[in-house]
Amino acid sequence: MDLLLSGIEILARWDVALALLVGSVGGVLIGAIPGVGPAVAIAILLPATFSMDPIVGLTVLLGIYGSSMYGGSIPAILINTPGTAVNALTTYDGFPMTTRGEARRALSLAYSSSFFGGVFSVICLILFAPFLAKIAPMFGSREIFLAALLGIILVVIAHRKHSLIAAALACFGIWLNTIGLHAASYSKRYTFDQSWLSGGVNLIVVVLGLFALSQAFILLQGEDERTRLTKLKGSFFQGFRELARHPRVAGVSGLFGVVMGMIPGVGEFTAQFMSYSYAQRSSKRPEDFGHGSSEGLIAAETANNAVPAAAMVPLLALGIPGEALTAMMLSVFYVHNVIPGPGLFQNHMDFVVALYVSLLVLNVLVVIFLLVATNQLIKVVNIPNRFLGVCILTLSFVGVYSLRNSLTDCILAAAFGILGFILKRLHLPIVPIILGMVLGGIMEVKLRSAMARVKTPFDFIDRPIAMILFLMIVLVLGLHVRRVWLDRKLRKAKTWSTSHASTSFAAHLYRRKDYLLTERGKTARAKRSTYSRPSTGKK
Amino acid sequence: MSNDISQDHRRPKRGQLLFAVLFLAASALLLARLGDQTKWLNGKALFAQPRFWPAIGVGGMVVFGALHLWHLPRRRFTRPDYLEGRVWLSILEWVLWFLAYVIAVPIVGYLPTTLIFAPLLSRRMGYKSPRMMWISIAFAFVIVVLFKSVLQVKIPGALAYEYLPGALRSFFIVHF
């Protein structure tokens, strides 16, 4: 209770209140505009928050992160285009409801589910905080190294069907982080004797290039889309009443969001799909899913809004970001000399609680704003794409140039913008690059300091948490190998399905042997017929 | 690791081979320079070597990049690949717009450059109506006031501001 009060005391300032308001309203607006998204907004605003107090800067960014998904559901429901990537599942049931003339019911359900998910996760984490504070100090260098390694493995294998290129891009991120002066030995690495590379490649420059500039290029290159909005009829409060009729779906989806959010590298997509499949399996009318099911909409929206608060756990407790947005926030901590990790939980627990309380207040603010302003807000969906591209390009300049007033940074950001544009066009993942950069740096430092106290390989995992993390890594890799094997088998079975032949390896070998024998038999018969030609009877 | 692109119907096939080849070539070049771009220090443990993590990075890029290339369904360049390459090159125009903006700001000033850049680029994008021109001018003005005047982000005063008379000069340097 004392912690809660001291947390509220930190927040009881006019600038924090203003930051909360700006973050929540700004986040909803950004989420509602398809093609912008929270990553672009956070990347642009990041340098602007460096001059603010840590709590003010983080509140603005958390506001955008936490509220963008509320806004993202608006275009997902009204025009079948997700405002943010994580609202893709909302279109499955939201848009069919709009086509049935129930747009306001769908929006209201999305708001109430998002609100429930957001509040549920914050309450879970406030209750969970004392336990975390006990566990966090048990994380030494080797545990943090193993947790970062687990995070990077999860990020790679979470990109199913793209995991090879995701691994290559994560390694690219690790390599990018090594450019510049090696702090421990003062030797240069991959600077190619260029003085501007001695300081390394700035994470924010990479983030701005990959997220903001690439998005501007995508929008400038594309075409404007004409959208027709339907008129909204009915009450916005009906969603809360409907949500109360599905407490099980909402509760389980919120729980999935909290658990998945806490695991680095997993995030909203997995939480959403798990809760959606659960809701469909346990529903009395599973056939309605994908055709405007209220349970489907509740599952998707509750799960994705429960993630942001939970995603702050690995960041605050261990200093390990689980995805791109928390990786960006990590740089805000570093700029203000607040080092997230076990020390933060031990010494500044009130700061952690203040962040959670701000998330709670944020959810309330967003819902009030949406209940009042949805009719006006839906007009932002009509902003032309190419004009948005002009706006993002103009705003990206502020983000990059205000860092160090460096033309080189801008050229580098433009180069990463081109890379991001190519990756987005090819539907290849960008997040592994960012996490490779951040987690690579953490792994390098922690492994070096951990190995100083390790004599045999087993020493590395002789502590309980290190052992658990190691076993988790082995388990995750084992499960992934098994999945790849099953996928491969399934693919083979599909290929051979027309021949009605067995797909087992033994059967394949038998057929091969049969074929070889037949071929060999043919050759042998042909040879025999050459050497012992039938006699013509002539001499 | 699974990488079956043919199973992912949302992912376009054009340009994949071009990207994979370029990525692998760049990775191989970086790996070839590992020896002269990093140092091996005698007497230090493997994990503390300055070469260790760059080797993990570029080594992983080459290995996984090669496996990705090997798993691609198309092994030959086709016309859609070349067309995709042209699309990649076409965005150089926007890169040049951006860099011209960056170069002009320290000379002309943040406010004047933004007031010219936003409407000009909007016009280039096909928004020629007076309404869109005014919207882009208003947008440019709001952005400069918000970031430079209110949030006080670090954007230096321009060379052109030096020619302004006394009080106006310092006002422009601080706020615009």
XYZ file of C-alpha atoms in Angstrom, chain A residues 44-45 48 51-52 145 156-157 160-165 167-169 171-172 174-175 178 182 184-185 187-193 213 217 220-221 224 384-387 390-391 393-398 400-405 407 410-411 414 417-419 421-423 425-428 440 443-444 447-448 451 480 483-484 487 491 494, chain B residues 1-8 10-12 14-16 19 23 30-31 33-34 37-39 41 44 47-54 56-58 60-61 64-65 67-68 71 84 87-88 90-92 94-95 97-99 101-103 105-106 110 114 117-118 121-122 124-127 132 135-136 139 143 147 151-156:
162
model
C 10.104 9.995 -34.002
C 9.302 11.183 -30.481
C 12.202 14.744 -28.015
C 15.072 16.484 -22.495
C 12.152 15.478 -20.237
C 22.923 -13.565 -20.567
C 13.724 -15.867 -34.295
C 11.474 -18.902 -33.976
C 7.368 -19.112 -38.314
C 8.171 -19.881 -41.961
C 10.699 -17.008 -41.970
C 12.951 -18.189 -39.167
C 16.100 -18.573 -41.289
C 16.020 -15.011 -42.547
C 18.056 -15.538 -37.643
C 20.231 -13.949 -40.348
C 18.743 -10.510 -39.587
C 22.867 -11.789 -36.507
C 22.992 -8.630 -38.651
C 24.385 -8.361 -33.400
C 27.060 -7.384 -35.928
C 29.742 -4.478 -32.531
C 35.397 -2.178 -28.246
C 37.034 -3.543 -22.967
C 40.108 -3.569 -25.239
C 40.284 -1.809 -30.335
C 38.304 -0.780 -33.404
C 35.836 -3.204 -34.963
C 34.521 -2.828 -38.518
C 35.172 0.916 -38.660
C 36.976 0.663 -42.045
C 39.195 3.531 -40.751
C 11.669 6.455 -42.947
C 8.912 5.524 -48.450
C 5.052 7.758 -50.872
C 5.558 4.855 -53.260
C -4.156 6.546 -52.066
C -4.602 10.220 -47.892
C -1.716 7.740 -47.668
C 0.752 9.719 -49.772
C 0.141 12.851 -47.739
C 4.987 13.513 -46.615
C 4.133 14.064 -42.930
C 9.214 12.147 -43.862
C 9.028 15.669 -42.407
C 8.720 14.325 -38.861
C 11.521 11.786 -39.317
C 13.916 14.665 -39.851
C 13.245 15.925 -36.303
C 17.197 11.878 -36.629
C 18.660 15.373 -36.818
C 17.905 16.413 -33.242
C 19.971 13.489 -31.903
C 23.435 14.916 -32.730
C 22.753 17.447 -35.530
C 24.297 14.792 -41.545
C 20.654 11.268 -41.541
C 22.456 9.475 -44.404
C 18.144 6.943 -45.009
C 15.139 3.375 -44.486
C 15.906 1.746 -47.841
C 16.652 -1.576 -46.108
C 11.483 -0.500 -47.339
C 12.877 -3.625 -49.029
C 12.126 -5.815 -45.997
C 7.956 -5.011 -49.475
C 9.161 -8.598 -49.199
C 7.176 -9.180 -45.960
C 10.415 -10.030 -44.121
C 23.585 -8.614 -28.658
C 24.873 -10.663 -24.175
C 28.388 -9.434 -24.983
C 28.957 -13.134 -21.021
C 32.311 -11.410 -20.531
C 32.945 -16.036 -17.762
C 11.242 -25.982 -32.743
C 7.916 -28.655 -35.395
C 10.237 -28.247 -38.380
C 6.216 -29.558 -41.105
C 4.952 -31.219 -46.843
C 1.300 -33.444 -49.538
C 14.711 -24.099 -38.943
C 11.619 -23.714 -41.059
C 11.800 -21.367 -43.957
C 9.243 -22.667 -46.361
C 8.398 -19.606 -48.348
C 6.079 -21.571 -50.618
C 3.863 -22.257 -47.582
C 3.451 -18.552 -46.837
C 1.038 -13.720 -48.152
C 4.739 -13.285 -48.819
C 5.470 -12.093 -52.346
C 9.245 -11.401 -56.537
C 12.518 -9.926 -55.318
C 13.176 -12.632 -52.697
C 17.500 -9.793 -51.695
C 22.413 -10.159 -48.414
C 32.075 -8.703 -44.268
C 33.220 -12.159 -43.192
C 37.199 -8.622 -43.754
C 36.832 -10.118 -40.236
C 38.692 -5.281 -39.173
C 38.920 -6.935 -35.736
C 41.791 -7.889 -33.454
C 44.507 -10.326 -28.418
C 42.700 -13.156 -23.482
C 34.665 -14.756 -24.920
C 36.573 -11.567 -24.099
C 38.197 -11.317 -27.544
C 37.162 -8.234 -29.560
C 36.716 -10.570 -32.533
C 34.299 -12.984 -30.823
C 30.952 -11.168 -31.222
C 31.587 -9.733 -34.703
C 29.152 -14.560 -34.263
C 27.314 -11.775 -36.118
C 28.826 -12.108 -39.588
C 25.481 -16.161 -38.482
C 24.639 -13.818 -41.362
C 21.601 -18.389 -42.111
C 21.665 -16.194 -45.228
C 20.404 -21.516 -45.816
C 17.661 -18.984 -46.585
C 15.442 -22.845 -49.248
C 11.164 -5.365 -58.060
C 11.024 -0.363 -57.492
C 13.805 -0.454 -54.873
C 12.885 4.263 -57.511
C 12.718 5.251 -53.842
C 16.083 6.964 -54.210
C 12.473 10.224 -51.771
C 15.880 9.671 -50.209
C 14.218 14.782 -51.095
C 14.974 13.887 -47.490
C 18.699 14.593 -47.762
C 15.813 18.877 -46.637
C 18.517 17.867 -44.132
C 21.184 19.894 -45.959
C 17.913 23.262 -42.658
C 21.266 24.496 -41.204
C 14.116 24.958 -39.846
C 9.886 23.063 -43.631
C 9.561 21.322 -48.189
C 6.127 20.078 -47.036
C 6.628 17.441 -51.694
C 2.817 17.395 -51.358
C 5.035 16.406 -56.177
C 2.727 13.718 -54.763
C -0.153 15.126 -56.746
C -1.955 17.231 -54.151
C -4.067 20.651 -49.621
C -3.043 22.035 -45.041
C 0.597 21.154 -45.748
C 1.205 21.125 -40.862
C 5.515 20.780 -36.485
C 9.205 20.563 -31.712
C 9.639 20.813 -26.888
C 12.950 22.641 -27.511
C 14.557 19.827 -29.512
C 18.186 20.389 -30.509
C 18.044 21.914 -33.995
C 20.645 24.667 -34.460
